[in-house]
Coordinates of C-alpha atoms in Angstrom, one line a residue:
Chain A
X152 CA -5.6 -5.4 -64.8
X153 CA -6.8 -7.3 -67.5
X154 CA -3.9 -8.9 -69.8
X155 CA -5.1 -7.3 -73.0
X156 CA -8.0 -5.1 -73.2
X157 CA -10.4 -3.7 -75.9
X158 CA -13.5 -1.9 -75.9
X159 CA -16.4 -4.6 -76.3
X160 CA -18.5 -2.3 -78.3
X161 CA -20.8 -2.7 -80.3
X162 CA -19.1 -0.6 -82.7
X163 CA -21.2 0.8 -85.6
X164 CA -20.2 2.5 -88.7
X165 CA -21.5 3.4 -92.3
X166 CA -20.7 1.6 -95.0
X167 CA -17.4 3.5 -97.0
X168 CA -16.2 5.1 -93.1
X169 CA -13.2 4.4 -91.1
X170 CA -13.6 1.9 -88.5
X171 CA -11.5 2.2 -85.2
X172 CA -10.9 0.0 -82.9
X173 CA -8.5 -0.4 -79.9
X174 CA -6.4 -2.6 -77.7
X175 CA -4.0 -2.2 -74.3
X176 CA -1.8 -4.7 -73.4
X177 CA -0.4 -4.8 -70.0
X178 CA 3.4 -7.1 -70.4
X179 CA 5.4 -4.2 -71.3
X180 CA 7.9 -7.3 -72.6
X181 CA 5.2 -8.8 -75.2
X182 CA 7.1 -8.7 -78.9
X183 CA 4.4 -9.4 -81.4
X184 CA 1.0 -8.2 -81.8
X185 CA -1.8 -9.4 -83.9
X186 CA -5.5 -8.6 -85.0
X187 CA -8.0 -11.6 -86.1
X188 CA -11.4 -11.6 -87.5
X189 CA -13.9 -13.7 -85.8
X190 CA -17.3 -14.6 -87.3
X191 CA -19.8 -15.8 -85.4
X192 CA -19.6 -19.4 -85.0
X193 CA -16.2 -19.3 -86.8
X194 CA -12.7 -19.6 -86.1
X195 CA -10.3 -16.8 -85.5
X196 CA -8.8 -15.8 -88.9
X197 CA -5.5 -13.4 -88.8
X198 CA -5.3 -10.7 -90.7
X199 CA -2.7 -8.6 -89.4
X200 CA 0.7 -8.8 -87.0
X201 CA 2.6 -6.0 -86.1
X202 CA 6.1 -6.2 -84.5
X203 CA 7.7 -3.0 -84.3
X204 CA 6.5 0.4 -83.2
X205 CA 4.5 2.3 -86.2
X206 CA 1.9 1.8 -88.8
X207 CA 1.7 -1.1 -91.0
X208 CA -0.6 -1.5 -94.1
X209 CA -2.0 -4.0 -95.9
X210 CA -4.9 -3.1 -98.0
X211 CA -7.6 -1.3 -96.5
X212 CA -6.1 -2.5 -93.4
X213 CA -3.6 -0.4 -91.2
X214 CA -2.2 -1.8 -87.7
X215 CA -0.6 0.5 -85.9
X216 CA 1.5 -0.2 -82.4
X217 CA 2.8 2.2 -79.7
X218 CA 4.9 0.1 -77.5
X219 CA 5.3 3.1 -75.1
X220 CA 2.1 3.7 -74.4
X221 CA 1.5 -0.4 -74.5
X222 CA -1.4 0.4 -77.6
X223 CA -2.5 -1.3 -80.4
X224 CA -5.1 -0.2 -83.1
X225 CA -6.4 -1.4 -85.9
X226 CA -8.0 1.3 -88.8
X227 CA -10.6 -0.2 -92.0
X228 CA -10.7 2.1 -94.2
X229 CA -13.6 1.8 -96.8
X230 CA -15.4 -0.4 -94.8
X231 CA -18.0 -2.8 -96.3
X232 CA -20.6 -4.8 -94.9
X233 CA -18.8 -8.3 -94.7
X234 CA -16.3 -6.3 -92.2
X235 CA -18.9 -7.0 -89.7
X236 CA -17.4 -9.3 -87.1
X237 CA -15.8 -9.4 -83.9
X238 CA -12.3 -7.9 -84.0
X239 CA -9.7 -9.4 -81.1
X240 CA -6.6 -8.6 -80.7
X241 CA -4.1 -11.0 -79.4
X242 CA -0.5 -11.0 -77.9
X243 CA 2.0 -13.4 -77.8
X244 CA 4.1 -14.5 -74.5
X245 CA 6.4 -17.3 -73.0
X246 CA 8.6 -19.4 -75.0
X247 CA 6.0 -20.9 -77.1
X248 CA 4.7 -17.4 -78.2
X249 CA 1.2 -18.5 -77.1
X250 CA -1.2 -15.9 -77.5
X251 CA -3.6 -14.3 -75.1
X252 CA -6.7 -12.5 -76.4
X253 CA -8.9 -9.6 -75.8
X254 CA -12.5 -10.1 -75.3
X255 CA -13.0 -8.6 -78.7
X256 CA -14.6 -5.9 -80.3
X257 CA -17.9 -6.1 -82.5
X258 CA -18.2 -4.1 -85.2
X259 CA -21.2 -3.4 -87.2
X260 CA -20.8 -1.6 -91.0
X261 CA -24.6 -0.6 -91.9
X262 CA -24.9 -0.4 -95.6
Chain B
X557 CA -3.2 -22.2 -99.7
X558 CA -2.3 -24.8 -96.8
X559 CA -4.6 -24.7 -93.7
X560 CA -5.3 -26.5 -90.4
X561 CA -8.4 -29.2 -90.2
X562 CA -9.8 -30.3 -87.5
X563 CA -12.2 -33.1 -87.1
X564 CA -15.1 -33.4 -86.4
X565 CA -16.3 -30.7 -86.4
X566 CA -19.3 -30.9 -83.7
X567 CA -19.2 -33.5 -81.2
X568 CA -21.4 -34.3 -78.5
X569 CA -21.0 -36.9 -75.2
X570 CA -22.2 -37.7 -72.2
X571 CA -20.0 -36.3 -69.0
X572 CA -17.6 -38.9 -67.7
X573 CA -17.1 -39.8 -71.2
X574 CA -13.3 -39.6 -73.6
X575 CA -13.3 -37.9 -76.0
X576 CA -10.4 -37.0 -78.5
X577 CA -10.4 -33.9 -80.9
X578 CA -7.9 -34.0 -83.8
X579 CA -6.1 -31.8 -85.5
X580 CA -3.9 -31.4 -89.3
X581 CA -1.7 -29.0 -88.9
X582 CA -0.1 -26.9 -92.1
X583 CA 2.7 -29.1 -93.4
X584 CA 5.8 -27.2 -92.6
X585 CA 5.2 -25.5 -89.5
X586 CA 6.4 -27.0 -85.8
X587 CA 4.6 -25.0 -82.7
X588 CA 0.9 -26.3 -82.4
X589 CA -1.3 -25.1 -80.0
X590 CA -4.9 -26.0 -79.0
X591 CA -7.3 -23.0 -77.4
X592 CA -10.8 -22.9 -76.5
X593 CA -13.3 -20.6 -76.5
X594 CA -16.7 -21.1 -74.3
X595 CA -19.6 -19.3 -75.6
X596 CA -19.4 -15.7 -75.4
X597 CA -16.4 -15.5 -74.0
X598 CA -12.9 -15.3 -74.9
X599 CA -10.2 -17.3 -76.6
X600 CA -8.4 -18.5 -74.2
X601 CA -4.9 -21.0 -74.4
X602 CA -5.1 -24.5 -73.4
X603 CA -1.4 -26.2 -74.1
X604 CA 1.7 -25.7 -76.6
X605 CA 3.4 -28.7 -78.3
X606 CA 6.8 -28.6 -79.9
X607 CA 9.3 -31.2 -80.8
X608 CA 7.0 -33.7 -79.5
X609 CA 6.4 -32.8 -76.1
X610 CA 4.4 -29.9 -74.3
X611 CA 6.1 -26.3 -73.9
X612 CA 3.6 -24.6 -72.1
X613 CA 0.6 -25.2 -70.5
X614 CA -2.4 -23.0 -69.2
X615 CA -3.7 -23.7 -65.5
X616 CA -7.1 -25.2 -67.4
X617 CA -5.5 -27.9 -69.1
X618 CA -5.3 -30.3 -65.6
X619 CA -5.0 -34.0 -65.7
X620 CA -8.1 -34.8 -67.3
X621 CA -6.4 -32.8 -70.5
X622 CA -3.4 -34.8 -72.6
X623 CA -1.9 -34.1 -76.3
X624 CA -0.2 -36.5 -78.5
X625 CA 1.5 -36.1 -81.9
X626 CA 0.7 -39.8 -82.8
X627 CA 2.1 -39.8 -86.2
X628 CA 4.1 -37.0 -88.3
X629 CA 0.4 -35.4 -89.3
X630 CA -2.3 -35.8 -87.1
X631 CA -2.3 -33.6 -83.2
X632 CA -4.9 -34.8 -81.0
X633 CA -6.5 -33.3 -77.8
X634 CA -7.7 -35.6 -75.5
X635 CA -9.8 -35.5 -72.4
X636 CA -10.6 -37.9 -70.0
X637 CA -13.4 -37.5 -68.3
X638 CA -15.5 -34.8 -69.4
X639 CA -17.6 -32.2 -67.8
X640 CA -20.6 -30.1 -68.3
X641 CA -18.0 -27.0 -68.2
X642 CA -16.0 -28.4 -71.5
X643 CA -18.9 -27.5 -73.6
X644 CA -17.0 -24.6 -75.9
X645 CA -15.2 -24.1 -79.1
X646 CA -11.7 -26.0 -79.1
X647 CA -9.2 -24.8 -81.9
X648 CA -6.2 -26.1 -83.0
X649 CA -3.5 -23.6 -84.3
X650 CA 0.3 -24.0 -85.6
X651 CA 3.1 -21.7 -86.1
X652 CA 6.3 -22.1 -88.2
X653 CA 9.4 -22.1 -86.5
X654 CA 11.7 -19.0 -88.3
X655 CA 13.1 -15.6 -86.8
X656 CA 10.2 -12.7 -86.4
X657 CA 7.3 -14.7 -87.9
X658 CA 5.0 -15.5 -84.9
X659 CA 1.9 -16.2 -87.0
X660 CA -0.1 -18.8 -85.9
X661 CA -3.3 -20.0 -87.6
X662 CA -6.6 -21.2 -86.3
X663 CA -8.4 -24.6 -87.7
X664 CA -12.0 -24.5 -88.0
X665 CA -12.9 -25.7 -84.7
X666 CA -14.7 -28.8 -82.7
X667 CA -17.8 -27.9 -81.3
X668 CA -17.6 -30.0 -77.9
X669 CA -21.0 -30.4 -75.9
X670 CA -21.2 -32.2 -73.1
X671 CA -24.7 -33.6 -71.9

């Protein structure tokens, strides 16, 4: 079993829709979750972390993190054409809280 | 807003050849990590560096792989002797050290490719 999964996509939405998008983790012990935006050719950027089971917003962006169910999503609301990137989700481990990433999820918003 | 640099920011050399990647991490913060990324596939860790020696490591960083701190800015990856399976992204990323803020962010990246 992979260490964190995601749905590779592509994912494709309209411009002003709510984009989806997914993430299982498999260490049932793993404390802190986190969504990056990657750009092709770019670094990862963070834009969310989520520590505690629930939803957590921050602009058009909500994270939201069953620890039961070992599940992390990430909703766009109002999404716009520079959303389109790849979407990984990461979680953090060992002492050093490195993190370990999903293979990401593209997402596509078609104006 | 403070950020992580790296430099440079595409390198290219022969295999068998050194070559060092270096890294400014933001000011105030104490973990630093470098990952890579080869093409199309995904971030994965390489090593973990706090209080100037190596806390974790990842089974690809083997000898040929070493990190140094050399003055109270710069963080430098080094390896050896390289080969054609280097070629990929290499990022550099740092963390403060404070109670339920695991953050860490990314530099820009080195583009490595080995010939």
């Amino acid at each position: 079993q992979k260490e964190v999964e995601q749905n590779s996509g592509p994912l494709s939405v309209p411009e002003g829709a709510i984009a989806s998008l997914n993430c299982t983790y498999s260490d049932r012990g793993s404390q802190s979750f986190f969504w990056y935006r990657q750009y092709s050719g770019k670094s990862p950027e963070l834009i969310m972390s989520i520590y505690s089971n629930g939803d957590k917003e921050d602009g058009r962006f909500t994270a939201q993190l069953n620890k039961a169910s070992q599940y992390v999503s990430l909703l766009i609301r109002d999404s716009q054409p520079s959303d389109s990137a790849t979407y990984l989700c990461a979680v953090n481990k060992g002492s050093a809280r490195q993190l370990t990433f999903g293979s990401g999820t593209q997402l596509t918003v078609l104006p | 807003e403070p950020e992580v640099t790296q430099t440079p920011s595409h390198q290219v050399t022969q295999m068998g050849q050194e070559v060092i990647l270096r890294c400014v991490p933001i000011s105030n913060h104490l973990y630093f990590y470098w990952y890579r990324q080869i093409l199309g596939q995904k971030v994965e860790f390489l090593v973990s560096f706090y209080n100037n020696e190596i806390s974790e490591k990842s089974e690809i960083f083997d000898d040929q792989f070493s990190v140094e701190r050399p003055d109270g800015s710069n963080f430098t990856l080094k390896i050896r002797s390289t080969k054609l399976e280097d070629s990929a992204m290499y990022f550099c990323a740092s963390r403060r050290s404070r109670q339920g803020d695991d953050e860490q962010y990314f530099g820009p990246g080195t583009r490595l490719t080995v010939t």
